[in-house]
């Protein structure tokens, strides 16, 4: 790129944008009970910084070329959304728990498979919930098109 320097106001906003996004995302991951509140605050911060960015570009008549294009991209949620899409895990469609053969069975449904786990502790009619939350993986059932079973893996 040429000898044009990046706009320092845009650079500082992009740093604030990135740091506030990382901070709020970390808070939401550490305290899942309040994660919706943190993500709501994150959207408010994004909106405020986007408006501030627009005002700075309009008021200072910043030309958007070279370095400023890259910096402007980091003044938006676009890098965060790309990061989320690249690191997101397979989405759970439905967890379900039930008792069977004196064990608590946990069935987790994903897009193309189901995982079955059973509790380490035994259950009874008097104590239907196990004493601790430890489970071991029993089997994974893989599904293909039309929900047909392709493969079943059993674990001991």
mmCIF file of C-alpha atoms in Angstrom:
data_model
loop_
_atom_site.group_PDB
_atom_site.id
_atom_site.type_symbol
_atom_site.label_atom_id
_atom_site.label_comp_id
_atom_site.label_asym_id
_atom_site.label_seq_id
_atom_site.Cartn_x
_atom_site.Cartn_y
_atom_site.Cartn_z
ATOM 1 C CA UNK A 1 0.000 0.000 0.000
ATOM 2 C CA UNK A 2 1.132 3.527 -0.597
ATOM 3 C CA UNK A 3 2.529 5.967 1.932
ATOM 4 C CA UNK A 4 -0.959 6.820 3.173
ATOM 5 C CA UNK A 5 -1.203 6.319 6.912
ATOM 6 C CA UNK A 6 -4.269 4.753 8.482
ATOM 7 C CA UNK A 7 -6.695 7.091 10.181
ATOM 8 C CA UNK A 8 -5.913 6.988 13.910
ATOM 9 C CA UNK A 9 -9.509 7.665 14.958
ATOM 10 C CA UNK A 10 -10.740 4.653 12.975
ATOM 11 C CA UNK A 11 -7.872 2.589 14.312
ATOM 12 C CA UNK A 12 -8.745 3.459 17.914
ATOM 13 C CA UNK A 13 -12.419 2.650 17.335
ATOM 14 C CA UNK A 14 -11.506 -0.706 15.791
ATOM 15 C CA UNK A 15 -9.356 -1.522 18.826
ATOM 16 C CA UNK A 16 -12.194 -0.530 21.199
ATOM 17 C CA UNK A 17 -14.620 -2.548 19.065
ATOM 18 C CA UNK A 18 -12.438 -5.658 19.162
ATOM 19 C CA UNK A 19 -11.585 -5.413 22.868
ATOM 20 C CA UNK A 20 -15.182 -4.799 23.926
ATOM 21 C CA UNK A 21 -16.374 -7.716 21.782
ATOM 22 C CA UNK A 22 -13.759 -10.075 23.248
ATOM 23 C CA UNK A 23 -14.502 -8.862 26.788
ATOM 24 C CA UNK A 24 -18.294 -9.251 26.504
ATOM 25 C CA UNK A 25 -18.001 -12.622 24.743
ATOM 26 C CA UNK A 26 -15.677 -13.884 27.484
ATOM 27 C CA UNK A 27 -18.113 -12.705 30.156
ATOM 28 C CA UNK A 28 -21.001 -14.442 28.410
ATOM 29 C CA UNK A 29 -19.053 -17.709 28.199
ATOM 30 C CA UNK A 30 -17.979 -17.578 31.867
ATOM 31 C CA UNK A 31 -21.438 -16.797 33.265
ATOM 32 C CA UNK A 32 -23.959 -18.642 31.124
ATOM 33 C CA UNK A 33 -26.881 -17.623 33.342
ATOM 34 C CA UNK A 34 -26.332 -13.962 32.400
ATOM 35 C CA UNK A 35 -25.086 -14.557 28.855
ATOM 36 C CA UNK A 36 -28.190 -13.129 27.193
ATOM 37 C CA UNK A 37 -27.724 -9.864 29.085
ATOM 38 C CA UNK A 38 -24.073 -9.665 28.065
ATOM 39 C CA UNK A 39 -24.909 -10.328 24.424
ATOM 40 C CA UNK A 40 -27.636 -7.664 24.566
ATOM 41 C CA UNK A 41 -25.082 -5.186 25.928
ATOM 42 C CA UNK A 42 -22.678 -6.266 23.175
ATOM 43 C CA UNK A 43 -25.241 -5.390 20.501
ATOM 44 C CA UNK A 44 -25.776 -1.982 22.149
ATOM 45 C CA UNK A 45 -21.999 -1.364 22.175
ATOM 46 C CA UNK A 46 -21.824 -2.372 18.503
ATOM 47 C CA UNK A 47 -24.636 0.029 17.620
ATOM 48 C CA UNK A 48 -23.031 2.932 19.494
ATOM 49 C CA UNK A 49 -19.599 2.348 17.966
ATOM 50 C CA UNK A 50 -21.084 1.972 14.486
ATOM 51 C CA UNK A 51 -22.841 5.329 14.841
ATOM 52 C CA UNK A 52 -19.636 6.926 16.179
ATOM 53 C CA UNK A 53 -17.689 5.462 13.253
ATOM 54 C CA UNK A 54 -20.202 6.872 10.768
ATOM 55 C CA UNK A 55 -20.059 10.313 12.407
ATOM 56 C CA UNK A 56 -16.247 10.332 12.354
ATOM 57 C CA UNK A 57 -16.144 9.306 8.682
ATOM 58 C CA UNK A 58 -18.734 11.954 7.755
ATOM 59 C CA UNK A 59 -17.325 14.766 9.919
ATOM 60 C CA UNK A 60 -13.637 14.222 9.113
ATOM 61 C CA UNK A 61 -14.369 13.373 5.455
ATOM 62 C CA UNK A 62 -12.193 10.276 5.689
ATOM 63 C CA UNK A 63 -11.429 8.662 2.362
ATOM 64 C CA UNK A 64 -12.069 4.945 2.567
ATOM 65 C CA UNK A 65 -9.171 3.382 0.703
ATOM 66 C CA UNK A 66 -6.046 1.361 1.391
ATOM 67 C CA UNK A 67 -5.469 0.884 5.150
ATOM 68 C CA UNK A 68 -8.738 2.536 6.109
ATOM 69 C CA UNK A 69 -10.729 -0.209 4.357
ATOM 70 C CA UNK A 70 -9.149 -2.883 6.546
ATOM 71 C CA UNK A 71 -9.582 -0.789 9.677
ATOM 72 C CA UNK A 72 -13.209 -0.072 8.786
ATOM 73 C CA UNK A 73 -13.898 -3.803 8.519
ATOM 74 C CA UNK A 74 -12.664 -4.173 12.116
ATOM 75 C CA UNK A 75 -15.082 -1.393 13.150
ATOM 76 C CA UNK A 76 -17.964 -3.761 12.401
ATOM 77 C CA UNK A 77 -19.113 -7.124 13.816
ATOM 78 C CA UNK A 78 -18.003 -8.882 10.593
ATOM 79 C CA UNK A 79 -14.704 -10.328 11.983
ATOM 80 C CA UNK A 80 -16.516 -11.579 15.086
ATOM 81 C CA UNK A 81 -19.215 -13.264 12.998
ATOM 82 C CA UNK A 82 -16.560 -14.960 10.839
ATOM 83 C CA UNK A 83 -14.775 -16.105 14.006
ATOM 84 C CA UNK A 84 -18.006 -17.561 15.404
ATOM 85 C CA UNK A 85 -18.858 -19.384 12.211
ATOM 86 C CA UNK A 86 -15.349 -20.829 11.973
ATOM 87 C CA UNK A 87 -15.226 -22.019 15.590
ATOM 88 C CA UNK A 88 -18.838 -22.986 16.263
ATOM 89 C CA UNK A 89 -19.557 -26.552 17.218
ATOM 90 C CA UNK A 90 -22.225 -28.745 15.746
ATOM 91 C CA UNK A 91 -25.570 -27.558 17.031
ATOM 92 C CA UNK A 92 -27.500 -29.757 19.456
ATOM 93 C CA UNK A 93 -31.057 -30.351 18.293
ATOM 94 C CA UNK A 94 -32.390 -31.912 21.438
ATOM 95 C CA UNK A 95 -31.136 -33.377 24.686
ATOM 96 C CA UNK A 96 -33.392 -35.829 26.482
ATOM 97 C CA UNK A 97 -32.976 -37.817 29.703
ATOM 98 C CA UNK A 98 -34.899 -40.792 31.003
ATOM 99 C CA UNK A 99 -34.406 -43.763 33.354
ATOM 100 C CA UNK A 100 -33.873 -47.278 32.031
ATOM 101 C CA UNK A 101 -32.441 -50.402 33.725
ATOM 102 C CA UNK A 102 -31.616 -48.504 36.953
ATOM 103 C CA UNK A 103 -29.522 -45.926 35.086
ATOM 104 C CA UNK A 104 -30.173 -42.399 33.902
ATOM 105 C CA UNK A 105 -29.870 -42.301 30.099
ATOM 106 C CA UNK A 106 -28.867 -39.080 28.352
ATOM 107 C CA UNK A 107 -29.739 -38.946 24.665
ATOM 108 C CA UNK A 108 -28.317 -36.007 22.707
ATOM 109 C CA UNK A 109 -29.527 -35.469 19.143
ATOM 110 C CA UNK A 110 -27.298 -33.748 16.603
ATOM 111 C CA UNK A 111 -27.949 -33.190 12.916
ATOM 112 C CA UNK A 112 -26.703 -36.587 11.705
ATOM 113 C CA UNK A 113 -26.214 -38.602 14.882
ATOM 114 C CA UNK A 114 -27.460 -39.437 18.365
ATOM 115 C CA UNK A 115 -25.234 -40.016 21.373
ATOM 116 C CA UNK A 116 -26.395 -42.236 24.226
ATOM 117 C CA UNK A 117 -24.748 -41.974 27.645
ATOM 118 C CA UNK A 118 -25.670 -43.627 30.916
ATOM 119 C CA UNK A 119 -25.099 -42.418 34.447
ATOM 120 C CA UNK A 120 -22.286 -43.871 36.511
ATOM 121 C CA UNK A 121 -24.533 -43.946 39.586
ATOM 122 C CA UNK A 122 -27.603 -46.160 39.739
ATOM 123 C CA UNK A 123 -31.125 -44.816 40.007
ATOM 124 C CA UNK A 124 -34.253 -46.155 41.665
ATOM 125 C CA UNK A 125 -37.880 -45.156 41.983
ATOM 126 C CA UNK A 126 -37.036 -43.470 45.274
ATOM 127 C CA UNK A 127 -34.001 -41.657 43.774
ATOM 128 C CA UNK A 128 -34.705 -41.164 40.028
ATOM 129 C CA UNK A 129 -31.877 -38.650 39.607
ATOM 130 C CA UNK A 130 -28.285 -39.915 40.049
ATOM 131 C CA UNK A 131 -26.220 -38.536 42.952
ATOM 132 C CA UNK A 132 -23.594 -37.013 40.642
ATOM 133 C CA UNK A 133 -23.641 -35.800 37.073
ATOM 134 C CA UNK A 134 -21.105 -38.249 35.676
ATOM 135 C CA UNK A 135 -22.023 -40.139 32.530
ATOM 136 C CA UNK A 136 -20.131 -42.487 30.253
ATOM 137 C CA UNK A 137 -20.700 -42.715 26.526
ATOM 138 C CA UNK A 138 -22.489 -45.937 25.571
ATOM 139 C CA UNK A 139 -23.087 -45.572 21.856
ATOM 140 C CA UNK A 140 -23.314 -43.240 18.889
ATOM 141 C CA UNK A 141 -25.822 -43.846 16.108
ATOM 142 C CA UNK A 142 -25.085 -42.173 12.745
ATOM 143 C CA UNK A 143 -27.940 -41.367 10.364
ATOM 144 C CA UNK A 144 -27.925 -40.836 6.625
ATOM 145 C CA UNK A 145 -30.529 -39.576 4.219
ATOM 146 C CA UNK A 146 -34.170 -40.264 5.113
ATOM 147 C CA UNK A 147 -33.073 -40.845 8.741
ATOM 148 C CA UNK A 148 -31.754 -44.330 7.978
ATOM 149 C CA UNK A 149 -29.151 -45.716 10.366
ATOM 150 C CA UNK A 150 -25.754 -45.887 8.682
ATOM 151 C CA UNK A 151 -23.574 -47.038 11.558
ATOM 152 C CA UNK A 152 -23.743 -47.667 15.300
ATOM 153 C CA UNK A 153 -20.643 -47.520 17.491
ATOM 154 C CA UNK A 154 -20.770 -49.097 20.940
ATOM 155 C CA UNK A 155 -18.398 -48.191 23.778
ATOM 156 C CA UNK A 156 -17.626 -50.006 27.033
#
